[in-house]
Short mmCIF file of C-alpha atoms in Angstrom, two decimals:
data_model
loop_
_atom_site.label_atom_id
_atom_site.label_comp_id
_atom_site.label_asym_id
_atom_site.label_seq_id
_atom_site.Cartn_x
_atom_site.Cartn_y
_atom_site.Cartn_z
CA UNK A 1 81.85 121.26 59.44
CA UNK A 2 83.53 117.91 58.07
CA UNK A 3 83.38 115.09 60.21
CA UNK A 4 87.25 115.27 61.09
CA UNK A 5 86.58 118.71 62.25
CA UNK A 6 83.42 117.46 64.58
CA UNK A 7 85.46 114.80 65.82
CA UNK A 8 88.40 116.79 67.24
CA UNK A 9 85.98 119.25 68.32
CA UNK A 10 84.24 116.67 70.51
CA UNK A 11 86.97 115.54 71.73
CA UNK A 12 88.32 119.06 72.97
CA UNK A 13 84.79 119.25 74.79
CA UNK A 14 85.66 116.00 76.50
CA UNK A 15 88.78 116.67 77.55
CA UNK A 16 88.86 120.85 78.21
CA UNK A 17 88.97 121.06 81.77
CA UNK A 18 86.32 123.58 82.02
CA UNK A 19 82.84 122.92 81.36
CA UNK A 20 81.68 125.07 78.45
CA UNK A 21 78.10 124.69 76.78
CA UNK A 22 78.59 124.17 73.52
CA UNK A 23 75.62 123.90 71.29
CA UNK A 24 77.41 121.27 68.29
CA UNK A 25 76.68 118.74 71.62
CA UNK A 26 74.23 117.37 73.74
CA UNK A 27 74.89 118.64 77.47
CA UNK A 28 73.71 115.21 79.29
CA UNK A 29 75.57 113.09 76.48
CA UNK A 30 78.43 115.28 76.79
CA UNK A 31 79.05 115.41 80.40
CA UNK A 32 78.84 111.30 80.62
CA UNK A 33 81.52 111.33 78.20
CA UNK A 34 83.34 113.97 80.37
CA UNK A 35 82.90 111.84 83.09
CA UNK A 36 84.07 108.89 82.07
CA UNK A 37 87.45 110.56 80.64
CA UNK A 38 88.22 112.39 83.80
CA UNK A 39 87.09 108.90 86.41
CA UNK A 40 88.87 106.74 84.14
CA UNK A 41 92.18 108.83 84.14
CA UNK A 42 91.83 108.80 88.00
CA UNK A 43 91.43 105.33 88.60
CA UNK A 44 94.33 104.90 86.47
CA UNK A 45 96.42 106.78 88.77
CA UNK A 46 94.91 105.02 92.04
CA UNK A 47 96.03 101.51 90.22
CA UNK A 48 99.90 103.27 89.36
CA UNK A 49 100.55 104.80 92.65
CA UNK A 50 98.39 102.22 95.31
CA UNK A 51 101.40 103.43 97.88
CA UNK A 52 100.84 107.13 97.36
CA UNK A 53 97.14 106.55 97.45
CA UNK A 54 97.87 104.28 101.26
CA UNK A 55 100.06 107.12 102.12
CA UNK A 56 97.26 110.04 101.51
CA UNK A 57 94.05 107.78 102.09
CA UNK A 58 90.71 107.96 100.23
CA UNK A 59 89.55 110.70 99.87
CA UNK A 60 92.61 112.50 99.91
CA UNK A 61 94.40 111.00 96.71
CA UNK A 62 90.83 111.68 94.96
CA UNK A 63 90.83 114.57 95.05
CA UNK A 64 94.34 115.26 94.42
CA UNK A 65 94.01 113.31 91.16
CA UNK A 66 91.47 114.97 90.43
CA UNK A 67 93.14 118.29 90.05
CA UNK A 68 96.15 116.23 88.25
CA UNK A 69 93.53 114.96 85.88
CA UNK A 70 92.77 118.76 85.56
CA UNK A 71 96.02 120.06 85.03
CA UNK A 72 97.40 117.08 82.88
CA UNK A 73 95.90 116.20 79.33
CA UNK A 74 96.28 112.48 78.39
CA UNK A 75 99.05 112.34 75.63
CA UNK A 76 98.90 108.87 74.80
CA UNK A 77 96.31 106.55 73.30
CA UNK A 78 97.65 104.39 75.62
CA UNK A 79 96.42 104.82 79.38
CA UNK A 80 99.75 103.30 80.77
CA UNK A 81 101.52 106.04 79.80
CA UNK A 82 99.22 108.62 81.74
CA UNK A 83 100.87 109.99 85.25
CA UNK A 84 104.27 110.07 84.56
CA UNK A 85 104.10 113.77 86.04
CA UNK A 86 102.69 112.92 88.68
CA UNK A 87 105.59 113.23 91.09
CA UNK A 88 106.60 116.24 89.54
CA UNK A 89 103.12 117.19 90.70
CA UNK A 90 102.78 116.42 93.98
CA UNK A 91 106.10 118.12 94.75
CA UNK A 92 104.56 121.73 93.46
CA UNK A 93 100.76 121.31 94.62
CA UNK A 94 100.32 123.35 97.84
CA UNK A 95 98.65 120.38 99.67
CA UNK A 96 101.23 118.05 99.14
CA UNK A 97 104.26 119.92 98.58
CA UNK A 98 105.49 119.57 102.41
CA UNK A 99 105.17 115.69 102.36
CA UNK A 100 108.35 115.71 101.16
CA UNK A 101 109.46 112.38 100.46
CA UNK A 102 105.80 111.79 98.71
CA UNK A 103 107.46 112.69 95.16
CA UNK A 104 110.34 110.35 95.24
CA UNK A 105 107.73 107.81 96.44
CA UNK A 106 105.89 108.86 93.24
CA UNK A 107 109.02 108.38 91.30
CA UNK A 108 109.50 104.61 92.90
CA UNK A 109 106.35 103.47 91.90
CA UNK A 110 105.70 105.36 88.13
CA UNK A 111 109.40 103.10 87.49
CA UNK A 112 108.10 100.57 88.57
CA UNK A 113 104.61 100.64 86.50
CA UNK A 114 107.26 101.56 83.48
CA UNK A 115 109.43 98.47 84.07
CA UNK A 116 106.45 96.23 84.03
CA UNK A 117 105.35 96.81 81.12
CA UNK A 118 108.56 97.92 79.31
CA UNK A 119 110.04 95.34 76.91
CA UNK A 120 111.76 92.01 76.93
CA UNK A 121 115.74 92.30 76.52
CA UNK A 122 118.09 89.22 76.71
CA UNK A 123 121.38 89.74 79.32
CA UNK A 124 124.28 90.07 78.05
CA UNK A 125 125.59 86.57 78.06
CA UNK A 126 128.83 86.10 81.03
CA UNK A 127 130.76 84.90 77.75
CA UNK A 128 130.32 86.94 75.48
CA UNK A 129 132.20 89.27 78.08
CA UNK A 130 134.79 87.11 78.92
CA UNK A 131 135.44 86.52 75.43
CA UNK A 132 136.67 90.50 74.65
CA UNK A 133 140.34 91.10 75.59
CA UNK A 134 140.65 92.29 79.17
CA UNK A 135 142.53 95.65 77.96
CA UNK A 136 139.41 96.81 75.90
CA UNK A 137 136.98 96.34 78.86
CA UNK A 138 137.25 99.88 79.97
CA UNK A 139 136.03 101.03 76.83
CA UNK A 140 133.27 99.13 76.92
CA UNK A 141 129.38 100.69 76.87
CA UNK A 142 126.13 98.77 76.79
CA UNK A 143 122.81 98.57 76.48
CA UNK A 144 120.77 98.21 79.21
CA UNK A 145 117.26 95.83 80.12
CA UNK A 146 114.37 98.40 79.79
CA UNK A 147 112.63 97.40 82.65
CA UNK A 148 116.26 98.74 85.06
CA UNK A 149 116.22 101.99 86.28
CA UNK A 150 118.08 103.42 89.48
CA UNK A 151 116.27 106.04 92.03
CA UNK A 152 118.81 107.73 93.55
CA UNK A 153 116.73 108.92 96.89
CA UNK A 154 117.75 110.22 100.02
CA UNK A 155 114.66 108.27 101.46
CA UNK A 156 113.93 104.48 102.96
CA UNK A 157 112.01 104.12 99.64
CA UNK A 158 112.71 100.23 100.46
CA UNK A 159 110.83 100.59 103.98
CA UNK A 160 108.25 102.13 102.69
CA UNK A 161 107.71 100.53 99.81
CA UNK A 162 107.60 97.36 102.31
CA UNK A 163 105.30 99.22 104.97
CA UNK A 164 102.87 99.04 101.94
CA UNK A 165 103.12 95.64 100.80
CA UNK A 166 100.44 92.73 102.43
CA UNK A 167 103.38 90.28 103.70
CA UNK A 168 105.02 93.26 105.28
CA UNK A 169 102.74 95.75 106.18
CA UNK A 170 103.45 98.30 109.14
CA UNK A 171 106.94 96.97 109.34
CA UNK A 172 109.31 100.23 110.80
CA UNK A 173 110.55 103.03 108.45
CA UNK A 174 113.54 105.26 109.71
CA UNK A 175 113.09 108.46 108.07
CA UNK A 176 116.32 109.23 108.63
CA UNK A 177 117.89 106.32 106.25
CA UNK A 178 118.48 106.90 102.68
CA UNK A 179 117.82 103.87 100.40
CA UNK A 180 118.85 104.30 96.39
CA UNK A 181 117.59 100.98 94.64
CA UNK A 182 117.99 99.42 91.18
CA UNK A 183 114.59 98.13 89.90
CA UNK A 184 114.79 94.98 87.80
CA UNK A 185 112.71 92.74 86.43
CA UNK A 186 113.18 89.23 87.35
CA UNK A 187 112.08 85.95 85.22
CA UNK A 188 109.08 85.84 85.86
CA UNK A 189 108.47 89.22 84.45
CA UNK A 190 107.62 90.69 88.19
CA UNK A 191 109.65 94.06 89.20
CA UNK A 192 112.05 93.49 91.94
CA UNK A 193 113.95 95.89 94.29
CA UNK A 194 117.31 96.06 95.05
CA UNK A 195 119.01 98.51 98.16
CA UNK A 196 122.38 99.73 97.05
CA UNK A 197 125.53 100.03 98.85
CA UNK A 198 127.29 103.64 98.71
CA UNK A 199 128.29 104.39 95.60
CA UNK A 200 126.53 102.26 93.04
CA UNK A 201 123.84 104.01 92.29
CA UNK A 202 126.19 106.02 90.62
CA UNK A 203 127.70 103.60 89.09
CA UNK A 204 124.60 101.69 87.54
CA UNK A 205 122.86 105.74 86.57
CA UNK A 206 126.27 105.91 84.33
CA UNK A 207 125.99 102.32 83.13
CA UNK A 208 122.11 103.00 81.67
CA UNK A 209 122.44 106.33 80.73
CA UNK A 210 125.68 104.66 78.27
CA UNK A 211 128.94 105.81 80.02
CA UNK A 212 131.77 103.03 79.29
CA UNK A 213 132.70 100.59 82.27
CA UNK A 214 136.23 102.87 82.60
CA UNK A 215 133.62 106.12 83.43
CA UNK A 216 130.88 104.33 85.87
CA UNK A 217 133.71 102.77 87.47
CA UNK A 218 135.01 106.84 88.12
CA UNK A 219 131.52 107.76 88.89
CA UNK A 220 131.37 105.05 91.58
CA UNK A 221 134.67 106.02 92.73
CA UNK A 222 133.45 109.96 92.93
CA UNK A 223 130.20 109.08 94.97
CA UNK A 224 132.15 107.19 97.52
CA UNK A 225 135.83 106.28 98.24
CA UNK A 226 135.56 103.23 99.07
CA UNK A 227 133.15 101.79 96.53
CA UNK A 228 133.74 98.34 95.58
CA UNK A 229 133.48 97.86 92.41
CA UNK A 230 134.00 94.17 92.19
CA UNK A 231 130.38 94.13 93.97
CA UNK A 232 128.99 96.77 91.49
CA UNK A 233 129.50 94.51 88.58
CA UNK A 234 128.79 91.50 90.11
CA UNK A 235 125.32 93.08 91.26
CA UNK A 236 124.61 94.36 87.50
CA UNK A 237 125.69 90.92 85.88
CA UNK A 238 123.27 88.77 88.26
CA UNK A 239 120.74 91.36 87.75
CA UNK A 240 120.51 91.06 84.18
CA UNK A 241 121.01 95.05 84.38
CA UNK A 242 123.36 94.59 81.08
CA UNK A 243 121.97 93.61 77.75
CA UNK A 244 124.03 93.96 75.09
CA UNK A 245 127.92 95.37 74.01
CA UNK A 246 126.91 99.03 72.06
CA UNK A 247 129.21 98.99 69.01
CA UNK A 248 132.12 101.78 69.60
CA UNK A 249 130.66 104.51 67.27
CA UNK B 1 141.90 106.63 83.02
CA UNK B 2 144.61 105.82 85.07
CA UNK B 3 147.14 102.09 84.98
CA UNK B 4 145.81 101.64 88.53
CA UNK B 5 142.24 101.81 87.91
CA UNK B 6 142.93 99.98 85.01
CA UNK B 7 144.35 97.32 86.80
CA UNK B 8 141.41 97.59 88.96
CA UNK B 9 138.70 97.13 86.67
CA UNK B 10 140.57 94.36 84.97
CA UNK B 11 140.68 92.16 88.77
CA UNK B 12 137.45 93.02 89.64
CA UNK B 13 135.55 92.39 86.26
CA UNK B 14 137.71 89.09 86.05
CA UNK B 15 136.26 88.16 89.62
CA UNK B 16 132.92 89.48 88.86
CA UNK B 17 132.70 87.16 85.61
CA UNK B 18 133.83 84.29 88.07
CA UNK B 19 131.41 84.63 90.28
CA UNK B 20 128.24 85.18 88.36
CA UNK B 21 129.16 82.21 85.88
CA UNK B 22 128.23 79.97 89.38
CA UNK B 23 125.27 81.89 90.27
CA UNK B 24 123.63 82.97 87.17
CA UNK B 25 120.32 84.67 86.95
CA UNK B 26 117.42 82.02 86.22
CA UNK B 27 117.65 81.30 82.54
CA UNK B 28 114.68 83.70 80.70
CA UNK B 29 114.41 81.31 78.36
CA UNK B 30 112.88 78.53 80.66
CA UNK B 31 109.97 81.08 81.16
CA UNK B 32 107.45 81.79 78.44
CA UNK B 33 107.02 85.77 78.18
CA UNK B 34 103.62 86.74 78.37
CA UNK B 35 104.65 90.32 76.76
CA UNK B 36 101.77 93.34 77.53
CA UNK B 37 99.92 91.00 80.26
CA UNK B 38 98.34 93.37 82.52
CA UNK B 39 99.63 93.37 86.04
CA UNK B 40 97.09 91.13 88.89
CA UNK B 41 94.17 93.36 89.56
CA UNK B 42 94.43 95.63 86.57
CA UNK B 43 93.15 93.51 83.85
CA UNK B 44 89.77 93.57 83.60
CA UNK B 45 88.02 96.63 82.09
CA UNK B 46 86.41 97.60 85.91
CA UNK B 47 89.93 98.08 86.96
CA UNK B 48 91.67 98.73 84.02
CA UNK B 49 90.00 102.87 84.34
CA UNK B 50 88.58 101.96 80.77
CA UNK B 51 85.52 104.56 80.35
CA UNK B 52 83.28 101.43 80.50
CA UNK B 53 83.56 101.38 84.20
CA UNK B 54 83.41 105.35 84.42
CA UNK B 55 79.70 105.03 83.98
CA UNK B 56 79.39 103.42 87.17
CA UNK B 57 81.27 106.76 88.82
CA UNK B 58 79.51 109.55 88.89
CA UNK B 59 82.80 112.58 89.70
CA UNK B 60 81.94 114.99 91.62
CA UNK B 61 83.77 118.24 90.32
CA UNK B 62 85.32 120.08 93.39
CA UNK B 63 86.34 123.88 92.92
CA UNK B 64 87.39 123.80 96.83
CA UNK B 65 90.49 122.23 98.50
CA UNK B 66 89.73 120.99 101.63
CA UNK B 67 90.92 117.72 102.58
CA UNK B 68 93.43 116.42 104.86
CA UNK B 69 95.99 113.80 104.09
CA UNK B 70 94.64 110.78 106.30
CA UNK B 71 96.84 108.13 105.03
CA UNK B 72 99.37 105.95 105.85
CA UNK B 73 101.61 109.17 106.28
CA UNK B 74 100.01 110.14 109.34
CA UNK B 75 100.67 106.75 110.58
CA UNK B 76 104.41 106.09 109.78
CA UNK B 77 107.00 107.02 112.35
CA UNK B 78 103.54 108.80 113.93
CA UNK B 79 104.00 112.07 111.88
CA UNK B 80 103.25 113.24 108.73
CA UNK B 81 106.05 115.31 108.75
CA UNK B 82 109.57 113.71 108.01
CA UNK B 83 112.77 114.44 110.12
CA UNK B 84 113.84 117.98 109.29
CA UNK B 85 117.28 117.07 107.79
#
């Protein structure tokens, strides 16, 4: 066996979900390095989702990343890319599946561990926008800061987001209130949430997923009948959601 | 797209532009970015769930599901169960 071989072999004991004896390895060397694979993948998690792991307590989320450790292989050398299934996760597994706002929760706080850490884009400066012709603004698609995304929820994911921050802790969630957001990163690098008005989460989803101002504006318009979209832009342009004019292809 | 909504995004871009020229987002470039800093409380190696501090951890393996959710779900709105829609 070539050391290649070995390697990958070891590594399949670490990570196998299983236990299996396997006589190439020490069991007591083996089953620290098991350990620390499966403990550090979990604590990850605890440190991504600290509001699902408030939400479910202790012992709870332990063990429930436990069995996500189980059922999800690390697929990055990178541990902050591990849990992005998470939510995904918690919306199947038959201990969690009937908390049923937990996943979008999930979803809130993996964009939010994504945004940190995704990279630096410049906004798109007011004049270089002012400076195109008014008639070709319709046409218009962009690129958008990394760090935005929109979560399109038919929970208070603001309330309870804030229910699980120190400075606001225990403040009142109505279950019954949906709150879509735009994450964004501010200047100081910090993610930042932002409720949205009927309509414009629409809007910005078309905007970052490269629809051209004419067909967000629609989408806006479809979602709600009365959407202002004066206030749409206005919200993306102070919110640095736009970073650069795509080239029409 | 229609002359209407045309006309539409043509006002309301126009006032948009207006408006955010006065109250532009703080300047990025006044700030120096720091890019890949870890977030507070997840950059040292304890915290960070480097294997270093697995050794600390000894995981137990369950094969049996028995724990209850005793969270802050339990405690918001008093139910663990949201509003049936």
């Amino acid at each position: 066996m070539n050391e290649t071989t070995w390697q990958h072999a070891l590594l399949d004991a670490i990570t196998t979900p299983q236990w299996q004896p396997d006589p190439r390895f020490p069991a007591g060397a083996l089953a620290v390095y098991r350990n620390n694979y499966r403990v550090g993948l979990m604590e990850m998690l605890a440190l991504v989702y600290p509001i699902c792991h408030q939400l479910l307590g202790e012992e709870f989320f332990e063990a429930l990343s436990r069995e996500y450790v189980k059922a999800t292989p690390s697929a990055s050398g990178n541990l902050h890319r591990y849990g992005g299934s998470f939510a995904d996760f918690v919306a199947a597994f038959e201990h969690t599946a009937h908390i049923a706002y937990l996943p979008d929760v999930a979803r809130l706080e993996w964009a939010l561990h994504r945004g940190y850490y995704a990279p630096d884009a410049t906004p798109l400066a007011i004049a270089t926008l002012a400076a195109i012709p008014q008639q070709h603004w319709g046409e218009l698609r962009f690129c958008c800061h990394p760090a935005c995304a929109v979560l399109d929820s038919r929970w208070p994911l603001a309330d309870i987001h804030a229910h699980h921050q120190p400075a606001t802790a225990g403040c009142a969630v109505d279950m019954a209130t949906a709150q879509p957001l735009l994450l964004w990163r501010d200047s100081d690098g910090l993610m930042q949430l932002h409720q949205l008005a009927p309509g414009q989460a629409a809007f910005c989803q078309a905007l970052l997923h490269g629809a051209t101002l004419d067909d967000a504006s629609a989408a806006g318009l479809a979602a709600y009948n009365e959407f202002d979209l004066q206030a749409a832009l206005l919200l993306v342009l102070q919110h640095g959601v736009l970073s650069a004019i795509k080239e029409p292809s | 797209m229609s002359a209407t909504s045309k006309t539409l995004l043509v006002s309301a871009l126009s006032a948009a532009i207006a408006m955010a020229a006065v109250s532009a987002p703080a300047a990025a470039a006044d700030k120096e970015k720091c890019y890949g800093i870890a977030m507070a409380g997840k950059n040292d190696c304890a915290a960070n769930g480097h294997s270093c501090a697995g050794q600390s951890k000894m995981d137990k393996d369950g094969t049996e599901w028995k724990y209850v959710a005793k969270g802050s779900c339990t405690k918001m709105n008093g139910t663990l169960e949201p509003m049936k829609k």
